[in-house]
Amino acid sequence: MTVQQYLSYIVNDIHRTIVATVDDKGLPVTCAIDMMDADENSLYFLTAKGKSIYDRLIKRKFLAFTAMKGEDTMTSVAVSVRGKVRELGFDKIPELFEKNPYMKEIYPTEESRRALTVFQIYEGSGEWFDLSKKPIERASFAFGKAEESPEGYEITDACIECSSCLDVCPQNCIESDTIPYAIEQEHCLHCGNCHTVCPVGAVTTR
């Protein structure tokens, strides 16, 4: 998938996200926020200026969120994003209301909508995690000027091909026909079993 497809999936297929920001004490605060629009390099949402999340966004200019779609754990797709935000103001409100007509029931008059302002997540990184597939599927992406931040584990040249890691991998995503062994990153759970059992420390964090 392209970055725009990931962002569009968040808006069109999931829509409601759980956003985390940081308060003045440095503690995390979460709330539900609908992602209302996307383009090739950003996401857009709105909030009211009187809400406490507005103050946190203005002060920190950063957020993180996770969004999920699925009937249960084994049919779920989860997308997580962390990135920089900036306030755009009122100009985009009419466009977002047209694309999200349910908002007209919450703020029915033009006067009531004056409390609203739009934020753009313009730079960030994210992760796609699909438990509905076997083996599981995961991918990382970045947008704006952000770079991807690889996580998980990799196997170095110190590998002695002892097969200890093969026995404990829950997704069977370690290739043993290469020297050194290799982890199929798109299927890895990041559980750390391979790192724990490797007798020579050949498995390291990325």
mmCIF file with all atom_site columns, C-alpha atoms in Angstrom, residues 18-98:
data_model
loop_
_atom_site.group_PDB
_atom_site.id
_atom_site.type_symbol
_atom_site.label_atom_id
_atom_site.label_alt_id
_atom_site.label_comp_id
_atom_site.label_asym_id
_atom_site.label_entity_id
_atom_site.label_seq_id
_atom_site.pdbx_PDB_ins_code
_atom_site.Cartn_x
_atom_site.Cartn_y
_atom_site.Cartn_z
_atom_site.occupancy
_atom_site.B_iso_or_equiv
_atom_site.pdbx_formal_charge
_atom_site.auth_seq_id
_atom_site.auth_comp_id
_atom_site.auth_asym_id
_atom_site.auth_atom_id
_atom_site.pdbx_PDB_model_num
ATOM 1  C CA . ILE A 1 18 ? -8.095  7.156   20.133 1.00 0.00 ? 18 ILE A CA 1
ATOM 2  C CA . VAL A 1 19 ? -5.683  10.064  20.363 1.00 0.00 ? 19 VAL A CA 1
ATOM 3  C CA . ALA A 1 20 ? -3.057  10.556  23.045 1.00 0.00 ? 20 ALA A CA 1
ATOM 4  C CA . THR A 1 21 ? -1.617  13.940  23.998 1.00 0.00 ? 21 THR A CA 1
ATOM 5  C CA . VAL A 1 22 ? 0.429   15.104  26.994 1.00 0.00 ? 22 VAL A CA 1
ATOM 6  C CA . ASP A 1 23 ? -0.786  17.446  29.734 1.00 0.00 ? 23 ASP A CA 1
ATOM 7  C CA . ASP A 1 24 ? 1.160   20.086  31.692 1.00 0.00 ? 24 ASP A CA 1
ATOM 8  C CA . LYS A 1 25 ? 2.301   17.450  34.188 1.00 0.00 ? 25 LYS A CA 1
ATOM 9  C CA . GLY A 1 26 ? 3.791   15.325  31.442 1.00 0.00 ? 26 GLY A CA 1
ATOM 10 C CA . LEU A 1 27 ? 1.070   12.703  31.773 1.00 0.00 ? 27 LEU A CA 1
ATOM 11 C CA . PRO A 1 28 ? -0.759  11.112  28.834 1.00 0.00 ? 28 PRO A CA 1
ATOM 12 C CA . VAL A 1 29 ? -4.405  11.977  28.138 1.00 0.00 ? 29 VAL A CA 1
ATOM 13 C CA . THR A 1 30 ? -6.576  10.135  25.621 1.00 0.00 ? 30 THR A CA 1
ATOM 14 C CA . CYS A 1 31 ? -9.763  11.047  23.796 1.00 0.00 ? 31 CYS A CA 1
ATOM 15 C CA . ALA A 1 32 ? -11.752 9.936   20.751 1.00 0.00 ? 32 ALA A CA 1
ATOM 16 C CA . ILE A 1 33 ? -11.155 11.960  17.595 1.00 0.00 ? 33 ILE A CA 1
ATOM 17 C CA . ASP A 1 34 ? -12.595 11.374  14.116 1.00 0.00 ? 34 ASP A CA 1
ATOM 18 C CA . MET A 1 35 ? -10.078 11.668  11.279 1.00 0.00 ? 35 MET A CA 1
ATOM 19 C CA . MET A 1 36 ? -12.116 13.506  8.678  1.00 0.00 ? 36 MET A CA 1
ATOM 20 C CA . ASP A 1 37 ? -9.940  13.886  5.603  1.00 0.00 ? 37 ASP A CA 1
ATOM 21 C CA . ALA A 1 38 ? -6.609  12.868  4.133  1.00 0.00 ? 38 ALA A CA 1
ATOM 22 C CA . ASP A 1 39 ? -4.346  13.673  1.239  1.00 0.00 ? 39 ASP A CA 1
ATOM 23 C CA . GLU A 1 40 ? -1.066  12.148  0.095  1.00 0.00 ? 40 GLU A CA 1
ATOM 24 C CA . ASN A 1 41 ? 0.897   13.538  3.041  1.00 0.00 ? 41 ASN A CA 1
ATOM 25 C CA . SER A 1 42 ? -1.422  14.459  5.905  1.00 0.00 ? 42 SER A CA 1
ATOM 26 C CA . LEU A 1 43 ? -4.547  13.856  7.968  1.00 0.00 ? 43 LEU A CA 1
ATOM 27 C CA . TYR A 1 44 ? -7.157  16.402  9.052  1.00 0.00 ? 44 TYR A CA 1
ATOM 28 C CA . PHE A 1 45 ? -9.445  16.573  12.062 1.00 0.00 ? 45 PHE A CA 1
ATOM 29 C CA . LEU A 1 46 ? -11.309 19.264  13.968 1.00 0.00 ? 46 LEU A CA 1
ATOM 30 C CA . THR A 1 47 ? -11.988 20.139  17.567 1.00 0.00 ? 47 THR A CA 1
ATOM 31 C CA . ALA A 1 48 ? -13.536 22.965  19.546 1.00 0.00 ? 48 ALA A CA 1
ATOM 32 C CA . LYS A 1 49 ? -11.262 25.649  20.934 1.00 0.00 ? 49 LYS A CA 1
ATOM 33 C CA . GLY A 1 50 ? -12.913 25.339  24.334 1.00 0.00 ? 50 GLY A CA 1
ATOM 34 C CA . LYS A 1 51 ? -11.828 21.724  24.794 1.00 0.00 ? 51 LYS A CA 1
ATOM 35 C CA . SER A 1 52 ? -8.766  20.797  26.818 1.00 0.00 ? 52 SER A CA 1
ATOM 36 C CA . ILE A 1 53 ? -7.302  18.835  23.907 1.00 0.00 ? 53 ILE A CA 1
ATOM 37 C CA . TYR A 1 54 ? -7.068  22.106  21.989 1.00 0.00 ? 54 TYR A CA 1
ATOM 38 C CA . ASP A 1 55 ? -4.741  23.554  24.607 1.00 0.00 ? 55 ASP A CA 1
ATOM 39 C CA . ARG A 1 56 ? -2.602  20.411  24.635 1.00 0.00 ? 56 ARG A CA 1
ATOM 40 C CA . LEU A 1 57 ? -2.282  20.411  20.859 1.00 0.00 ? 57 LEU A CA 1
ATOM 41 C CA . ILE A 1 58 ? -1.333  24.078  20.790 1.00 0.00 ? 58 ILE A CA 1
ATOM 42 C CA . LYS A 1 59 ? 1.281   23.634  23.516 1.00 0.00 ? 59 LYS A CA 1
ATOM 43 C CA . ARG A 1 60 ? 2.853   20.348  22.424 1.00 0.00 ? 60 ARG A CA 1
ATOM 44 C CA . LYS A 1 61 ? 2.117   20.351  18.683 1.00 0.00 ? 61 LYS A CA 1
ATOM 45 C CA . PHE A 1 62 ? 2.304   16.550  18.707 1.00 0.00 ? 62 PHE A CA 1
ATOM 46 C CA . LEU A 1 63 ? -0.008  13.565  19.109 1.00 0.00 ? 63 LEU A CA 1
ATOM 47 C CA . ALA A 1 64 ? -0.202  9.818   18.746 1.00 0.00 ? 64 ALA A CA 1
ATOM 48 C CA . PHE A 1 65 ? -3.220  7.679   17.958 1.00 0.00 ? 65 PHE A CA 1
ATOM 49 C CA . THR A 1 66 ? -4.348  4.129   17.326 1.00 0.00 ? 66 THR A CA 1
ATOM 50 C CA . ALA A 1 67 ? -7.348  3.104   15.274 1.00 0.00 ? 67 ALA A CA 1
ATOM 51 C CA . MET A 1 68 ? -8.799  -0.384  14.842 1.00 0.00 ? 68 MET A CA 1
ATOM 52 C CA . LYS A 1 69 ? -11.309 -2.108  12.596 1.00 0.00 ? 69 LYS A CA 1
ATOM 53 C CA . GLY A 1 70 ? -12.634 -5.638  13.081 1.00 0.00 ? 70 GLY A CA 1
ATOM 54 C CA . GLU A 1 71 ? -15.279 -7.699  14.812 1.00 0.00 ? 71 GLU A CA 1
ATOM 55 C CA . ASP A 1 72 ? -12.783 -9.257  17.220 1.00 0.00 ? 72 ASP A CA 1
ATOM 56 C CA . THR A 1 73 ? -9.047  -9.566  17.756 1.00 0.00 ? 73 THR A CA 1
ATOM 57 C CA . MET A 1 74 ? -8.448  -12.108 15.008 1.00 0.00 ? 74 MET A CA 1
ATOM 58 C CA . THR A 1 75 ? -10.305 -10.085 12.369 1.00 0.00 ? 75 THR A CA 1
ATOM 59 C CA . SER A 1 76 ? -8.753  -6.743  13.274 1.00 0.00 ? 76 SER A CA 1
ATOM 60 C CA . VAL A 1 77 ? -6.582  -4.268  11.447 1.00 0.00 ? 77 VAL A CA 1
ATOM 61 C CA . ALA A 1 78 ? -4.833  -1.692  13.632 1.00 0.00 ? 78 ALA A CA 1
ATOM 62 C CA . VAL A 1 79 ? -3.101  1.457   12.428 1.00 0.00 ? 79 VAL A CA 1
ATOM 63 C CA . SER A 1 80 ? -0.999  3.612   14.738 1.00 0.00 ? 80 SER A CA 1
ATOM 64 C CA . VAL A 1 81 ? 0.372   7.062   13.914 1.00 0.00 ? 81 VAL A CA 1
ATOM 65 C CA . ARG A 1 82 ? 2.507   9.577   15.769 1.00 0.00 ? 82 ARG A CA 1
ATOM 66 C CA . GLY A 1 83 ? 3.233   12.973  14.336 1.00 0.00 ? 83 GLY A CA 1
ATOM 67 C CA . LYS A 1 84 ? 3.395   16.749  14.375 1.00 0.00 ? 84 LYS A CA 1
ATOM 68 C CA . VAL A 1 85 ? 0.237   18.867  14.201 1.00 0.00 ? 85 VAL A CA 1
ATOM 69 C CA . ARG A 1 86 ? -0.545  22.449  13.290 1.00 0.00 ? 86 ARG A CA 1
ATOM 70 C CA . GLU A 1 87 ? -3.698  24.514  13.513 1.00 0.00 ? 87 GLU A CA 1
ATOM 71 C CA . LEU A 1 88 ? -5.239  25.572  10.203 1.00 0.00 ? 88 LEU A CA 1
ATOM 72 C CA . GLY A 1 89 ? -8.192  27.527  11.569 1.00 0.00 ? 89 GLY A CA 1
ATOM 73 C CA . PHE A 1 90 ? -11.765 27.736  10.288 1.00 0.00 ? 90 PHE A CA 1
ATOM 74 C CA . ASP A 1 91 ? -11.359 27.861  6.486  1.00 0.00 ? 91 ASP A CA 1
ATOM 75 C CA . LYS A 1 92 ? -11.500 24.099  5.968  1.00 0.00 ? 92 LYS A CA 1
ATOM 76 C CA . ILE A 1 93 ? -14.538 23.594  8.240  1.00 0.00 ? 93 ILE A CA 1
ATOM 77 C CA . PRO A 1 94 ? -17.181 23.800  5.430  1.00 0.00 ? 94 PRO A CA 1
ATOM 78 C CA . GLU A 1 95 ? -15.275 21.192  3.404  1.00 0.00 ? 95 GLU A CA 1
ATOM 79 C CA . LEU A 1 96 ? -14.991 18.822  6.365  1.00 0.00 ? 96 LEU A CA 1
ATOM 80 C CA . PHE A 1 97 ? -18.694 19.230  7.142  1.00 0.00 ? 97 PHE A CA 1
ATOM 81 C CA . GLU A 1 98 ? -19.584 18.307  3.559  1.00 0.00 ? 98 GLU A CA 1
#
